[in-house]
Amino acid sequence: MPDLSFQIDGAKVVQHAASPTLAFKLRLTNSGAQETIHTVALRCQIQLEVTRRKYTPDDQARLRDLFDEPSRWGQTLKNLLWTHASIVVPSFQGTTVADVPVPCTFDFNVAATKYFHGLADGEVPVCLQFSGTVFYAAPEGGLQVSPISWNKEARFRLPVKIWRDMMDTYYPNSAWLCLHKDAFERLYQYKVRHGVPTWEEVLENIIPVEEPVME
């Protein structure tokens, strides 16, 4: 029976995808090197292990919207579910490498976006937890099926720069906000009533000039 182990060898930005996408390079190794694996239908749950890194005072200020005041982080700083992903790994023996595509969003209503945006640099500890099904060749011939249990996982430290490079690639010098329809309508009426040509100017007119901007 196959016994698979998992390792993340790296991560990269997927170019020209329909939406911002990262790809984790996943290495699968079967303990029975001569055993033929026909297919692996793999499911992956990805957690942000936010308690496993340190934060500068600037990080803490930018993450206040997500975790509240630093004095409360002992109660509020908890690991975050980032997303789920699924792939089908083709036939191999011994070891193979496959990309795990992870679509990302720049919606600031999403906790993962707030978290990545709030970090200036460094790395984000992530944990990929695996489940799914392995289809393999039995010694006496024929096709056998074996489940992958949730105790299979792999950890990786994702550089913040990769996430920022991805968003700069897909949304150069831009950010996205999702508003309730009534709030948007009020902004739109303000824009029309005052003859303001761009949304940037609308916000600049509304936000006090003395309001500090966190870099």
XYZ file of N, CA, C and O in Angstrom, residues 1-5 28-38 40 91-96 134-139 152:
120
model
N 0.844 -1.201 0.000
C 0.000 0.000 0.000
C 0.876 1.246 0.000
O 1.866 1.311 0.744
N 0.555 2.256 -0.806
C 1.391 3.463 -0.859
C 1.397 4.208 0.477
O 0.407 4.228 1.203
N 2.535 4.782 0.772
C 2.678 5.685 1.923
C 3.362 6.948 1.403
O 4.571 6.986 1.232
N 2.573 7.977 1.139
C 3.091 9.197 0.525
C 3.527 10.197 1.584
O 2.877 10.372 2.610
N 4.639 10.873 1.299
C 5.056 12.030 2.086
C 5.079 13.245 1.169
O 5.204 13.120 -0.058
N 5.991 14.884 -4.057
C 5.365 13.697 -3.479
C 6.355 12.544 -3.562
O 6.927 12.286 -4.633
N 6.533 11.822 -2.458
C 7.446 10.682 -2.418
C 6.723 9.482 -1.823
O 6.128 9.582 -0.742
N 6.756 8.379 -2.540
C 6.160 7.141 -2.048
C 7.246 6.283 -1.411
O 8.335 6.119 -1.969
N 6.951 5.729 -0.237
C 7.962 4.912 0.463
C 8.319 3.667 -0.330
O 9.449 3.175 -0.245
N 7.371 3.149 -1.108
C 7.674 2.020 -1.985
C 8.110 2.528 -3.348
O 7.275 2.766 -4.234
N 9.412 2.688 -3.519
C 9.932 3.358 -4.714
C 9.582 2.631 -6.005
O 9.495 3.256 -7.071
N 9.395 1.318 -5.952
C 9.100 0.545 -7.166
C 7.606 0.413 -7.439
O 7.206 -0.119 -8.477
N 6.797 0.891 -6.527
C 5.350 0.780 -6.668
C 4.854 1.797 -7.691
O 5.264 2.957 -7.666
N 3.960 1.384 -8.562
C 3.426 2.283 -9.580
C 2.176 2.980 -9.057
O 1.177 2.326 -8.723
N 2.266 4.301 -8.982
C 1.106 5.113 -8.633
C 0.453 5.552 -9.935
O 1.078 6.223 -10.755
N -0.793 5.183 -10.138
C -1.473 5.559 -11.377
C -1.941 7.014 -11.333
O -1.706 7.782 -12.272
N -3.104 10.346 -8.297
C -3.423 10.834 -6.959
C -4.422 11.974 -7.114
O -4.117 13.002 -7.737
N 0.572 9.598 -13.197
C 1.314 8.388 -12.832
C 2.791 8.666 -12.552
O 3.427 9.472 -13.241
N 3.318 7.984 -11.522
C 4.743 8.103 -11.201
C 5.184 6.914 -10.358
O 4.368 6.152 -9.827
N 6.491 6.762 -10.254
C 7.109 5.821 -9.322
C 8.114 6.587 -8.479
O 8.839 7.443 -8.984
N 8.155 6.274 -7.208
C 9.147 6.907 -6.336
C 8.780 8.328 -5.950
O 8.123 8.572 -4.948
N 9.206 9.290 -6.787
C 9.013 10.712 -6.472
C 8.551 11.461 -7.707
O 8.973 11.154 -8.830
N 7.701 12.435 -7.489
C 7.288 13.334 -8.571
C 7.043 14.722 -7.998
O 6.951 14.895 -6.779
N -5.503 7.690 -3.519
C -4.399 7.184 -4.340
C -4.870 5.954 -5.105
O -5.416 5.014 -4.506
N -4.674 5.963 -6.418
C -4.955 4.806 -7.262
C -3.616 4.189 -7.656
O -2.768 4.876 -8.239
N -3.427 2.908 -7.345
C -2.104 2.299 -7.543
C -2.248 0.862 -8.026
O -3.326 0.253 -7.949
N -1.138 0.328 -8.540
C -1.110 -1.038 -9.061
C -0.837 -2.016 -7.918
O 0.138 -1.863 -7.165
N -1.711 -3.002 -7.758
C -1.514 -4.030 -6.740
C -0.436 -5.011 -7.191
O -0.224 -5.204 -8.398
N 0.299 -5.632 -6.247
C 1.367 -6.584 -6.627
C 0.855 -7.729 -7.497
O 1.567 -8.209 -8.379
N -1.403 13.923 6.976
C -0.336 14.238 6.024
C -0.305 15.746 5.796
O -1.317 16.342 5.426
